[in-house]
mmCIF file of C-alpha atoms in Angstrom:
data_model
loop_
_atom_site.group_PDB
_atom_site.id
_atom_site.type_symbol
_atom_site.label_atom_id
_atom_site.label_comp_id
_atom_site.label_asym_id
_atom_site.label_seq_id
_atom_site.Cartn_x
_atom_site.Cartn_y
_atom_site.Cartn_z
ATOM 1 C CA MET G 266 -1.154 -11.214 41.537
ATOM 2 C CA PHE G 267 -1.866 -14.776 40.541
ATOM 3 C CA GLU G 268 0.886 -16.388 42.681
ATOM 4 C CA TYR G 269 -1.123 -14.550 45.196
ATOM 5 C CA LEU G 270 -4.570 -16.485 44.517
ATOM 6 C CA ARG G 271 -2.556 -19.916 44.323
ATOM 7 C CA LYS G 272 -1.607 -18.706 48.243
ATOM 8 C CA PHE G 273 -4.730 -18.447 48.836
ATOM 9 C CA ARG G 274 -6.462 -21.720 47.671
ATOM 10 C CA GLU G 275 -3.190 -23.891 49.034
ATOM 11 C CA HIS G 276 -4.426 -22.145 52.228
ATOM 12 C CA PHE G 277 -8.047 -21.894 52.277
ATOM 13 C CA PRO G 278 -9.275 -25.196 50.108
ATOM 14 C CA ASN G 279 -12.747 -24.622 50.943
ATOM 15 C CA ARG G 280 -13.110 -20.870 50.805
ATOM 16 C CA LYS G 281 -14.495 -18.776 47.914
ATOM 17 C CA PHE G 282 -12.500 -16.221 45.892
ATOM 18 C CA PHE G 283 -14.131 -12.821 47.569
ATOM 19 C CA GLN G 284 -12.308 -10.456 46.585
ATOM 20 C CA VAL G 285 -11.277 -10.240 42.743
ATOM 21 C CA ILE G 286 -12.531 -7.358 40.902
ATOM 22 C CA ASP G 287 -9.331 -5.256 41.853
ATOM 23 C CA LYS G 288 -7.262 -7.402 40.020
ATOM 24 C CA VAL G 289 -9.561 -7.409 37.107
ATOM 25 C CA TYR G 290 -8.608 -3.651 36.949
ATOM 26 C CA GLU G 291 -5.471 -3.431 38.516
ATOM 27 C CA MET G 292 -3.627 -1.426 35.450
ATOM 28 C CA ARG G 293 -1.287 -3.939 34.120
ATOM 29 C CA ASN G 294 -4.015 -6.686 34.166
ATOM 30 C CA LEU G 295 -5.494 -4.519 31.591
ATOM 31 C CA ASN G 296 -2.083 -3.279 30.393
ATOM 32 C CA ASP G 297 -1.335 -7.130 29.489
ATOM 33 C CA ALA G 298 -5.202 -7.457 28.373
ATOM 34 C CA TRP G 299 -4.718 -5.112 25.609
ATOM 35 C CA LYS G 300 -1.257 -6.301 24.337
ATOM 36 C CA LYS G 301 -3.023 -9.699 24.080
ATOM 37 C CA VAL G 302 -6.149 -8.544 21.827
ATOM 38 C CA LYS G 303 -3.923 -6.158 20.071
ATOM 39 C CA SER G 304 -0.983 -8.701 18.562
ATOM 40 C CA ASN G 305 -5.304 -10.771 18.029
ATOM 41 C CA ARG G 306 -6.248 -8.456 16.013
ATOM 42 C CA GLY G 307 -9.706 -8.605 14.541
ATOM 43 C CA CYS G 308 -12.397 -6.511 13.462
ATOM 44 C CA ALA G 309 -14.356 -3.728 15.337
ATOM 45 C CA GLY G 310 -17.028 -3.993 16.643
ATOM 46 C CA ILE G 311 -20.403 -2.409 16.046
ATOM 47 C CA ASP G 312 -19.359 0.629 17.648
ATOM 48 C CA LYS G 313 -16.778 0.648 14.280
ATOM 49 C CA GLN G 314 -13.928 1.666 16.893
ATOM 50 C CA SER G 315 -11.155 -0.714 15.469
ATOM 51 C CA ILE G 316 -7.848 -1.662 17.225
ATOM 52 C CA ALA G 317 -6.390 0.663 14.826
ATOM 53 C CA ASP G 318 -8.780 3.611 16.603
ATOM 54 C CA PHE G 319 -8.167 2.483 20.124
ATOM 55 C CA GLN G 320 -4.028 2.397 19.729
ATOM 56 C CA LYS G 321 -4.123 6.289 18.938
ATOM 57 C CA GLN G 322 -5.577 6.684 22.419
ATOM 58 C CA SER G 323 -5.095 3.115 24.493
ATOM 59 C CA GLU G 324 -3.870 4.627 27.800
ATOM 60 C CA MET G 325 -7.315 7.005 27.906
ATOM 61 C CA TYR G 326 -9.225 4.433 26.544
ATOM 62 C CA LEU G 327 -7.778 1.415 29.164
ATOM 63 C CA LYS G 328 -8.196 4.370 32.408
ATOM 64 C CA GLU G 329 -11.605 5.112 31.150
ATOM 65 C CA ILE G 330 -12.240 0.831 31.634
ATOM 66 C CA GLN G 331 -10.285 0.708 35.160
ATOM 67 C CA ARG G 332 -13.343 3.532 36.204
ATOM 68 C CA ALA G 333 -15.700 2.627 34.857
ATOM 69 C CA VAL G 334 -15.271 -0.973 36.320
ATOM 70 C CA LYS G 335 -13.962 0.107 39.790
ATOM 71 C CA ASN G 336 -17.677 2.552 39.783
ATOM 72 C CA GLY G 337 -19.662 -0.397 38.685
ATOM 73 C CA MET G 338 -20.950 1.017 36.273
ATOM 74 C CA TYR G 339 -19.156 -0.406 33.264
ATOM 75 C CA GLU G 340 -22.161 -1.728 30.654
ATOM 76 C CA PRO G 341 -20.895 -4.094 27.622
ATOM 77 C CA MET G 342 -22.052 -3.627 24.206
ATOM 78 C CA PRO G 343 -23.941 -6.403 21.832
ATOM 79 C CA THR G 344 -21.688 -8.464 19.990
ATOM 80 C CA LEU G 345 -21.270 -7.950 15.768
ATOM 81 C CA ARG G 346 -22.714 -11.185 14.382
ATOM 82 C CA ARG G 347 -21.233 -11.997 11.606
ATOM 83 C CA LEU G 348 -21.809 -16.045 10.019
ATOM 84 C CA ILE G 349 -18.707 -17.945 8.789
ATOM 85 C CA PRO G 350 -19.249 -20.810 6.391
ATOM 86 C CA LYS G 351 -18.584 -24.153 8.512
ATOM 87 C CA GLY G 352 -18.860 -26.174 5.021
ATOM 88 C CA ASP G 353 -22.146 -28.280 3.674
ATOM 89 C CA ASN G 354 -23.771 -25.240 2.822
ATOM 90 C CA LYS G 355 -23.915 -24.249 6.500
ATOM 91 C CA PHE G 356 -23.030 -21.185 8.587
ATOM 92 C CA ARG G 357 -21.515 -20.884 12.726
ATOM 93 C CA PRO G 358 -23.056 -17.466 14.099
ATOM 94 C CA LEU G 359 -19.984 -15.803 15.093
ATOM 95 C CA GLY G 360 -20.529 -13.117 18.128
ATOM 96 C CA ILE G 361 -17.729 -10.179 17.803
ATOM 97 C CA PRO G 362 -17.087 -7.636 20.697
ATOM 98 C CA THR G 363 -15.768 -4.520 20.924
ATOM 99 C CA VAL G 364 -12.423 -3.711 21.699
ATOM 100 C CA LYS G 365 -13.355 -2.456 24.724
ATOM 101 C CA ASP G 366 -15.276 -5.564 25.689
ATOM 102 C CA ARG G 367 -12.613 -7.930 24.300
ATOM 103 C CA ILE G 368 -9.844 -6.755 26.496
ATOM 104 C CA LEU G 369 -12.388 -6.244 29.448
ATOM 105 C CA GLN G 370 -13.182 -9.754 28.921
ATOM 106 C CA GLN G 371 -9.258 -11.157 28.559
ATOM 107 C CA ALA G 372 -8.375 -9.124 31.986
ATOM 108 C CA THR G 373 -11.336 -11.222 33.490
ATOM 109 C CA LYS G 374 -10.256 -14.718 31.843
ATOM 110 C CA ASN G 375 -6.054 -13.441 33.363
ATOM 111 C CA VAL G 376 -7.660 -13.783 37.214
ATOM 112 C CA ILE G 377 -10.617 -16.417 36.967
ATOM 113 C CA GLU G 378 -8.957 -18.284 34.813
ATOM 114 C CA GLN G 379 -6.116 -19.177 37.301
ATOM 115 C CA ILE G 380 -9.092 -19.702 39.234
ATOM 116 C CA PHE G 381 -10.677 -22.521 37.983
ATOM 117 C CA GLU G 382 -7.327 -23.924 36.354
ATOM 118 C CA MET G 383 -6.833 -25.385 39.896
ATOM 119 C CA LYS G 384 -10.232 -27.014 39.757
ATOM 120 C CA PHE G 385 -10.118 -28.332 35.984
ATOM 121 C CA LEU G 386 -9.329 -32.591 35.396
ATOM 122 C CA ASP G 387 -6.883 -33.587 33.353
ATOM 123 C CA CYS G 388 -9.273 -35.063 30.530
ATOM 124 C CA SER G 389 -9.971 -31.468 29.110
ATOM 125 C CA TYR G 390 -7.317 -30.119 26.460
ATOM 126 C CA GLY G 391 -9.558 -27.336 25.522
ATOM 127 C CA TYR G 392 -8.118 -23.671 25.071
ATOM 128 C CA ARG G 393 -6.415 -24.400 28.650
ATOM 129 C CA PRO G 394 -2.680 -22.985 29.551
ATOM 130 C CA ASN G 395 0.031 -25.568 28.564
ATOM 131 C CA LYS G 396 -2.561 -28.103 26.442
ATOM 132 C CA SER G 397 -3.676 -28.948 23.329
ATOM 133 C CA ALA G 398 -5.299 -30.368 20.494
ATOM 134 C CA GLN G 399 -2.199 -32.618 19.574
ATOM 135 C CA GLN G 400 -2.084 -33.427 22.921
ATOM 136 C CA ALA G 401 -5.771 -34.866 23.251
ATOM 137 C CA VAL G 402 -4.953 -36.561 20.166
ATOM 138 C CA LYS G 403 -2.262 -38.301 21.632
ATOM 139 C CA GLN G 404 -3.647 -39.091 24.006
ATOM 140 C CA ILE G 405 -6.812 -40.946 22.791
ATOM 141 C CA LYS G 406 -3.820 -42.868 20.427
ATOM 142 C CA ASN G 407 -2.485 -43.743 23.915
ATOM 143 C CA TYR G 408 -5.575 -45.209 25.705
ATOM 144 C CA ILE G 409 -6.511 -47.176 22.503
ATOM 145 C CA ASP G 410 -2.656 -48.668 22.710
ATOM 146 C CA GLN G 411 -4.199 -49.604 25.791
ATOM 147 C CA GLY G 412 -7.096 -51.754 25.082
ATOM 148 C CA TYR G 413 -9.474 -48.994 25.005
ATOM 149 C CA ILE G 414 -10.980 -49.848 21.601
ATOM 150 C CA TRP G 415 -14.244 -49.186 21.338
ATOM 151 C CA VAL G 416 -14.979 -45.602 21.219
ATOM 152 C CA ILE G 417 -17.955 -42.926 21.704
ATOM 153 C CA ASP G 418 -17.605 -40.268 19.097
ATOM 154 C CA ALA G 419 -19.991 -37.842 21.035
ATOM 155 C CA ASP G 420 -21.151 -34.392 19.205
ATOM 156 C CA VAL G 421 -23.023 -31.982 21.334
ATOM 157 C CA GLU G 422 -26.003 -30.115 19.509
ATOM 158 C CA LYS G 423 -25.306 -26.516 19.371
ATOM 159 C CA PHE G 424 -23.245 -26.345 22.246
ATOM 160 C CA PHE G 425 -22.661 -22.668 21.853
ATOM 161 C CA ASP G 426 -26.303 -22.109 21.296
ATOM 162 C CA SER G 427 -27.734 -23.914 24.126
ATOM 163 C CA VAL G 428 -25.496 -22.790 27.316
ATOM 164 C CA ASP G 429 -28.251 -22.288 29.985
ATOM 165 C CA HIS G 430 -27.296 -18.817 31.923
ATOM 166 C CA LYS G 431 -28.048 -19.674 35.678
ATOM 167 C CA LEU G 432 -26.335 -22.984 35.762
ATOM 168 C CA LEU G 433 -22.826 -21.457 34.553
ATOM 169 C CA MET G 434 -23.736 -18.713 37.083
ATOM 170 C CA CYS G 435 -23.691 -21.553 39.483
ATOM 171 C CA PHE G 436 -20.666 -23.073 38.804
ATOM 172 C CA VAL G 437 -18.893 -19.482 38.790
ATOM 173 C CA ALA G 438 -20.102 -18.506 42.184
ATOM 174 C CA GLU G 439 -19.011 -22.464 43.298
ATOM 175 C CA GLU G 440 -15.451 -20.587 43.494
ATOM 176 C CA ILE G 441 -16.208 -16.951 43.116
ATOM 177 C CA SER G 442 -18.453 -14.671 45.813
ATOM 178 C CA ASP G 443 -16.970 -11.475 44.575
ATOM 179 C CA GLY G 444 -20.518 -9.758 43.270
ATOM 180 C CA LYS G 445 -19.302 -7.425 40.948
ATOM 181 C CA VAL G 446 -16.855 -10.300 39.077
ATOM 182 C CA LEU G 447 -20.615 -12.041 38.661
ATOM 183 C CA ARG G 448 -21.691 -9.268 37.499
ATOM 184 C CA LEU G 449 -19.214 -8.529 34.990
ATOM 185 C CA VAL G 450 -20.044 -12.323 33.680
ATOM 186 C CA GLU G 451 -22.998 -12.413 33.416
ATOM 187 C CA SER G 452 -23.816 -8.939 31.631
ATOM 188 C CA TRP G 453 -21.790 -10.441 28.382
ATOM 189 C CA LEU G 454 -23.911 -13.443 28.645
ATOM 190 C CA LYS G 455 -26.657 -11.033 28.399
ATOM 191 C CA ALA G 456 -25.440 -8.437 25.730
ATOM 192 C CA GLY G 457 -27.484 -9.550 22.717
ATOM 193 C CA VAL G 458 -26.235 -9.315 20.090
ATOM 194 C CA MET G 459 -26.853 -7.046 16.739
ATOM 195 C CA ASN G 460 -27.734 -9.015 13.835
ATOM 196 C CA LYS G 461 -28.395 -6.831 10.370
ATOM 197 C CA GLY G 462 -29.445 -4.021 12.364
ATOM 198 C CA LYS G 463 -31.673 -4.946 15.102
ATOM 199 C CA GLN G 464 -30.591 -6.355 18.705
ATOM 200 C CA GLU G 465 -31.676 -9.199 19.670
ATOM 201 C CA GLU G 466 -31.750 -10.534 23.147
ATOM 202 C CA THR G 467 -29.510 -13.983 24.354
ATOM 203 C CA PRO G 468 -31.524 -15.976 26.913
ATOM 204 C CA VAL G 469 -29.197 -18.756 26.726
ATOM 205 C CA GLY G 470 -25.779 -19.594 25.041
ATOM 206 C CA THR G 471 -22.453 -17.612 24.951
ATOM 207 C CA PRO G 472 -21.115 -16.363 22.068
ATOM 208 C CA GLN G 473 -18.393 -17.916 20.279
ATOM 209 C CA GLY G 474 -15.799 -14.978 19.244
ATOM 210 C CA GLY G 475 -15.940 -14.048 23.194
ATOM 211 C CA VAL G 476 -12.046 -13.514 24.140
ATOM 212 C CA ILE G 477 -14.129 -15.192 27.176
ATOM 213 C CA SER G 478 -16.486 -18.369 25.841
ATOM 214 C CA PRO G 479 -14.345 -20.408 25.950
ATOM 215 C CA LEU G 480 -13.378 -20.441 29.847
ATOM 216 C CA LEU G 481 -16.653 -20.434 30.382
ATOM 217 C CA ALA G 482 -17.356 -23.656 28.016
ATOM 218 C CA ASN G 483 -14.888 -24.884 30.378
ATOM 219 C CA ILE G 484 -16.420 -23.941 33.140
ATOM 220 C CA TYR G 485 -20.246 -25.494 32.422
ATOM 221 C CA LEU G 486 -18.947 -28.780 30.755
ATOM 222 C CA HIS G 487 -16.498 -29.552 33.981
ATOM 223 C CA GLU G 488 -19.672 -30.443 35.266
ATOM 224 C CA MET G 489 -20.003 -33.587 32.759
ATOM 225 C CA ASP G 490 -16.070 -34.300 33.239
ATOM 226 C CA LYS G 491 -16.384 -34.946 37.165
ATOM 227 C CA GLN G 492 -20.155 -37.008 36.481
ATOM 228 C CA VAL G 493 -18.317 -38.848 33.631
ATOM 229 C CA ALA G 494 -14.973 -39.410 35.091
ATOM 230 C CA ASN G 495 -16.325 -41.381 38.146
ATOM 231 C CA ILE G 496 -18.290 -44.338 35.951
ATOM 232 C CA ASP G 497 -16.008 -47.159 36.282
ATOM 233 C CA SER G 498 -13.630 -48.452 33.303
ATOM 234 C CA ILE G 499 -13.720 -45.731 30.718
ATOM 235 C CA GLN G 500 -11.668 -42.457 29.886
ATOM 236 C CA LEU G 501 -12.739 -39.249 29.022
ATOM 237 C CA VAL G 502 -10.834 -37.075 26.070
ATOM 238 C CA ARG G 503 -12.419 -33.518 25.392
ATOM 239 C CA TYR G 504 -11.715 -30.290 24.053
ATOM 240 C CA ALA G 505 -14.194 -27.511 24.364
ATOM 241 C CA ASP G 506 -17.368 -28.758 23.681
ATOM 242 C CA ASP G 507 -16.070 -31.929 21.044
ATOM 243 C CA PHE G 508 -15.267 -35.123 23.514
ATOM 244 C CA VAL G 509 -14.532 -38.941 22.910
ATOM 245 C CA ILE G 510 -15.576 -41.602 25.181
ATOM 246 C CA LEU G 511 -13.091 -45.048 25.798
ATOM 247 C CA CYS G 512 -14.209 -48.369 26.807
ATOM 248 C CA LYS G 513 -12.630 -52.068 26.259
ATOM 249 C CA THR G 514 -15.706 -53.529 25.634
ATOM 250 C CA LYS G 515 -18.711 -53.421 23.343
ATOM 251 C CA GLU G 516 -20.950 -53.795 26.491
ATOM 252 C CA GLU G 517 -19.304 -51.014 28.440
ATOM 253 C CA ALA G 518 -19.950 -48.575 25.326
ATOM 254 C CA GLU G 519 -23.304 -49.457 25.323
ATOM 255 C CA ARG G 520 -24.036 -49.278 28.781
ATOM 256 C CA THR G 521 -21.553 -45.669 29.186
ATOM 257 C CA MET G 522 -24.270 -43.791 26.728
ATOM 258 C CA LYS G 523 -26.982 -43.669 29.141
ATOM 259 C CA PRO G 524 -25.204 -41.826 31.788
ATOM 260 C CA VAL G 525 -23.587 -39.787 29.566
ATOM 261 C CA LYS G 526 -26.780 -38.599 28.638
ATOM 262 C CA GLU G 527 -28.506 -37.999 31.651
ATOM 263 C CA ILE G 528 -25.584 -36.343 32.790
ATOM 264 C CA LEU G 529 -25.767 -34.067 29.495
ATOM 265 C CA THR G 530 -29.961 -33.957 30.134
ATOM 266 C CA GLY G 531 -29.159 -32.518 33.277
ATOM 267 C CA LEU G 532 -27.137 -29.756 31.884
ATOM 268 C CA LYS G 533 -29.886 -28.530 29.442
ATOM 269 C CA LEU G 534 -27.516 -30.132 26.706
ATOM 270 C CA ARG G 535 -28.024 -33.803 24.451
ATOM 271 C CA LEU G 536 -26.576 -35.303 21.730
ATOM 272 C CA ASN G 537 -26.700 -35.153 18.526
ATOM 273 C CA LYS G 538 -28.153 -38.073 17.117
ATOM 274 C CA THR G 539 -27.416 -38.525 13.767
ATOM 275 C CA LYS G 540 -23.656 -37.316 14.586
ATOM 276 C CA THR G 541 -23.148 -39.326 17.748
ATOM 277 C CA LYS G 542 -21.875 -42.841 17.094
ATOM 278 C CA ILE G 543 -19.780 -45.907 19.219
ATOM 279 C CA VAL G 544 -17.368 -47.351 17.070
ATOM 280 C CA ASN G 545 -14.506 -50.053 17.134
ATOM 281 C CA VAL G 546 -11.341 -48.486 16.111
ATOM 282 C CA ASN G 547 -9.904 -52.227 14.681
ATOM 283 C CA ARG G 548 -13.163 -51.639 12.488
ATOM 284 C CA GLU G 549 -13.273 -48.301 11.732
ATOM 285 C CA SER G 550 -12.226 -44.799 11.468
ATOM 286 C CA PHE G 551 -13.419 -42.061 13.569
ATOM 287 C CA GLU G 552 -12.673 -38.011 13.409
ATOM 288 C CA PHE G 553 -11.292 -35.797 15.948
ATOM 289 C CA LEU G 554 -10.197 -31.967 16.129
ATOM 290 C CA GLY G 555 -9.529 -32.668 11.727
ATOM 291 C CA PHE G 556 -7.620 -36.221 12.703
ATOM 292 C CA LYS G 557 -9.045 -39.383 11.742
ATOM 293 C CA LEU G 558 -7.897 -42.288 14.079
ATOM 294 C CA LYS G 559 -7.991 -45.985 13.627
ATOM 295 C CA ARG G 560 -6.040 -48.721 14.049
ATOM 296 C CA ALA G 561 -4.829 -51.462 11.880
ATOM 297 C CA CYS G 562 -2.154 -54.576 12.532
ATOM 298 C CA GLY G 563 -1.723 -53.555 15.649
ATOM 299 C CA LYS G 564 -1.174 -49.817 15.049
ATOM 300 C CA VAL G 565 -3.493 -46.935 15.734
ATOM 301 C CA PHE G 566 -2.714 -44.750 12.488
ATOM 302 C CA VAL G 567 -3.076 -40.689 12.963
ATOM 303 C CA THR G 568 -4.306 -39.043 9.768
ATOM 304 C CA PRO G 569 -5.647 -35.646 8.322
ATOM 305 C CA ARG G 570 -9.096 -36.381 7.438
ATOM 306 C CA LYS G 571 -10.032 -36.003 3.951
ATOM 307 C CA LYS G 572 -12.218 -32.655 4.108
ATOM 308 C CA THR G 573 -9.119 -31.199 5.965
ATOM 309 C CA ILE G 574 -6.604 -32.093 3.293
ATOM 310 C CA ASP G 575 -8.985 -30.711 0.643
ATOM 311 C CA LYS G 576 -9.123 -27.528 2.193
ATOM 312 C CA PHE G 577 -5.704 -26.891 2.723
ATOM 313 C CA LYS G 578 -4.906 -27.389 -0.690
ATOM 314 C CA GLN G 579 -8.306 -25.329 -1.310
ATOM 315 C CA ALA G 580 -6.004 -22.704 -0.238
ATOM 316 C CA ILE G 581 -2.703 -23.791 -0.979
ATOM 317 C CA ARG G 582 -4.767 -22.767 -4.826
ATOM 318 C CA ARG G 583 -5.591 -19.380 -3.867
ATOM 319 C CA VAL G 584 -2.268 -18.360 -2.992
ATOM 320 C CA THR G 585 -1.045 -19.373 -6.213
ATOM 321 C CA TRP G 586 -3.137 -18.436 -8.360
ATOM 322 C CA ARG G 587 -1.311 -17.338 -11.342
ATOM 323 C CA LYS G 588 -2.967 -14.005 -12.770
ATOM 324 C CA GLN G 589 -3.444 -12.508 -9.571
ATOM 325 C CA PRO G 590 -1.915 -9.420 -9.635
ATOM 326 C CA VAL G 591 1.632 -9.902 -6.350
ATOM 327 C CA LYS G 592 5.224 -11.109 -6.634
ATOM 328 C CA LEU G 593 6.329 -13.818 -6.218
ATOM 329 C CA ASP G 594 7.538 -12.971 -2.375
ATOM 330 C CA GLU G 595 4.507 -11.689 -1.531
ATOM 331 C CA MET G 596 2.993 -14.928 -2.565
ATOM 332 C CA ILE G 597 5.758 -17.197 -1.371
ATOM 333 C CA GLY G 598 5.030 -15.612 1.941
ATOM 334 C CA ARG G 599 1.997 -16.437 2.335
ATOM 335 C CA LEU G 600 2.581 -19.937 1.306
ATOM 336 C CA ASN G 601 4.451 -21.041 3.465
ATOM 337 C CA SER G 602 2.475 -19.377 5.921
ATOM 338 C CA VAL G 603 0.145 -21.597 5.088
ATOM 339 C CA ILE G 604 2.388 -24.424 4.720
ATOM 340 C CA ARG G 605 4.096 -23.824 7.777
ATOM 341 C CA GLY G 606 0.778 -23.284 9.828
ATOM 342 C CA TRP G 607 -1.593 -26.959 8.796
ATOM 343 C CA GLY G 608 1.608 -28.772 8.810
ATOM 344 C CA ASN G 609 2.712 -27.735 12.206
ATOM 345 C CA TYR G 610 -0.317 -28.685 13.357
ATOM 346 C CA PHE G 611 -0.676 -31.750 11.527
ATOM 347 C CA LYS G 612 3.017 -32.903 11.702
ATOM 348 C CA ILE G 613 2.004 -35.479 15.182
ATOM 349 C CA GLY G 614 0.463 -37.809 12.773
ATOM 350 C CA ASN G 615 1.315 -40.396 10.522
ATOM 351 C CA VAL G 616 1.992 -37.927 7.294
ATOM 352 C CA LYS G 617 5.242 -38.846 6.552
ATOM 353 C CA THR G 618 4.139 -40.056 2.378
ATOM 354 C CA MET G 619 1.075 -37.793 2.732
ATOM 355 C CA PHE G 620 3.473 -34.855 3.153
ATOM 356 C CA CYS G 621 6.316 -35.892 0.432
ATOM 357 C CA ARG G 622 3.370 -35.598 -2.055
ATOM 358 C CA LEU G 623 1.975 -32.448 -0.993
ATOM 359 C CA ASP G 624 5.394 -31.036 -1.081
ATOM 360 C CA GLN G 625 5.589 -31.979 -4.589
ATOM 361 C CA TRP G 626 1.742 -30.893 -5.376
ATOM 362 C CA ILE G 627 2.943 -27.607 -3.844
ATOM 363 C CA ARG G 628 6.591 -27.446 -5.860
ATOM 364 C CA THR G 629 5.111 -27.471 -9.105
ATOM 365 C CA ARG G 630 1.889 -24.952 -8.585
ATOM 366 C CA VAL G 631 4.986 -22.570 -7.397
ATOM 367 C CA ARG G 632 7.191 -23.211 -10.749
ATOM 368 C CA THR G 633 3.794 -22.789 -12.599
ATOM 369 C CA PHE G 634 3.161 -19.254 -11.129
ATOM 370 C CA ILE G 635 6.757 -17.955 -11.628
ATOM 371 C CA GLU G 636 6.340 -19.375 -15.737
ATOM 372 C CA LYS G 637 3.415 -18.005 -15.096
ATOM 373 C CA LYS G 638 1.853 -20.591 -17.624
ATOM 374 C CA LYS G 639 1.066 -24.288 -17.194
ATOM 375 C CA SER G 640 3.376 -25.884 -18.655
ATOM 376 C CA GLU G 641 4.326 -29.957 -17.941
ATOM 377 C CA TYR G 642 8.104 -29.217 -18.351
ATOM 378 C CA ALA G 643 7.238 -27.112 -15.130
ATOM 379 C CA LYS G 644 8.132 -30.293 -12.805
ATOM 380 C CA VAL G 645 12.240 -29.994 -14.055
ATOM 381 C CA ARG G 646 12.026 -26.480 -14.814
ATOM 382 C CA ILE G 647 13.384 -24.774 -11.517
ATOM 383 C CA PRO G 648 15.244 -28.019 -9.293
ATOM 384 C CA ASN G 649 14.054 -28.499 -5.552
ATOM 385 C CA TYR G 650 16.775 -27.023 -4.555
ATOM 386 C CA VAL G 651 16.515 -23.564 -6.063
ATOM 387 C CA LEU G 652 13.501 -23.447 -5.007
ATOM 388 C CA LYS G 653 14.173 -23.896 -1.495
ATOM 389 C CA SER G 654 17.659 -21.847 -1.943
ATOM 390 C CA GLU G 655 16.464 -18.879 -3.027
ATOM 391 C CA TYR G 656 12.883 -18.578 -3.357
ATOM 392 C CA LYS G 657 12.472 -19.527 0.614
ATOM 393 C CA LEU G 658 9.906 -22.017 -0.089
ATOM 394 C CA ALA G 659 8.540 -23.944 2.786
ATOM 395 C CA SER G 660 8.249 -27.197 3.018
ATOM 396 C CA LEU G 661 5.817 -30.321 5.449
ATOM 397 C CA ILE G 662 8.269 -32.723 5.303
ATOM 398 C CA THR G 663 10.671 -30.312 6.811
ATOM 399 C CA LEU G 664 8.545 -30.341 10.152
ATOM 400 C CA ILE G 665 8.244 -33.487 11.087
ATOM 401 C CA LYS G 666 10.440 -34.461 14.559
ATOM 402 C CA PRO G 667 11.270 -37.995 14.980
ATOM 403 C CA HIS G 668 8.788 -40.389 16.758
ATOM 404 C CA SER G 669 6.620 -37.211 16.607
ATOM 405 C CA LEU G 670 3.470 -39.844 17.891
#
C-alpha cells in the first residue's frame, strides 16, 4: 500500500493524491491501527469503552468502523478533557478520543503520514518515523561545533490551542484531494471536547492527546520550516512546536527575529515574549527537550536540566517508598522501568559522573527499602554486585555507550 503511494509521487510529482480513503478503511490497515492503539493502552473516552471492552468484539467493531467510513457515515465523538500537571501550578489540557476514534485516527495517520513524509524537511524531528529528540539535540550540538553559537531559543505561545483550522485544511489539501479524507480530518478538529460534563466547541486548535494531532502539527509547521529555511546563514532545528534557530553572529540572530515573527503571524501564531530569547552559548546555557546545552572550553556540554533531574528523583522516591505494601521484586521491576526509561533518553549527554552519583543514591534507597528502616550502615550492608546479580537492579551507568555524543 505505502509502496503505491511512493511510486505515485515518483511518476506524478506535482499531482495530488485523489484516491486515499480506500487505503484508510482497508481491513489490514484497520487491524494494524488497532494493534498500535492496543499497545499504547490509554483510558476510555466519553463513551466509557475501554481497550479491554473493545477487544472482546474487536472484529465486529472494526467492521463497523470500516462500513461507516466507506459509506461516509462516520461521526467522531467529542474528546474527553483531562488536565495534566506540567509544573509551576499549571496544567496542560489533554483530549482523550474514544477507542474507535483513536483506531481510525491511527489508520488515517498510517496512510497520510507516508504522503507528507515525502515533503517534510530534515530540520523537523518530532513524531516522525526514524526521527527522535536525541537526534535533534545531537544536530544542535553539531551546529554549535560549526560556529553557530548564537541561538534563538523560541517558544510558540499555546500552539495546540491556536492552530487555525482553515489554514491547516488548506495545507492538508495541498497534497490530498480526496474529499472523504479531508472531511474526516476536519471532523476530528471540529468534534469538540467534553469538559466536566459539558460539551464545548473547538473552533481553533487541535487536541493534545489525539493520535493524529502530532502529524497535523507537523503539517501546519512545515510551512514555517520552508520559509525559515530560506533565510540565509541560519540553521533551524524543530521538534513539534519546540524549535531553535542557530546563527553565527549576534547581528544575524537579531535580524532573523523579525522574519520569524512575521512567518508565525502569517500562521496566526506568536512567540511567547517572556520565554523566547537570544542566547550566546559561550556565556550562558539554554534548554531544549529536557536537555541543557552550553559551550565551555571549546566543548559543548549536554546534560539533563535541573527540573528534569528533580522529577526523576521524585519518581524514584515514590517507587522506593519504604512503607508501601508491595513485594521487593515488584518494586524492583517498577524501579528498573523508571531507570531505563529516563537513562536511555538522557544517556546521549555528558552524564557519566551524574549517572554514577544517581546510581549510588538509588542503591541506598533500595537498601533501605529492603531493610524497611533507615540505617547509616545501609550503604555497605548489601554489596553492589548483590543488588545487580541477585536483586536484578538496573543501573544508569551501564546504559551509556562510548562516544554517544
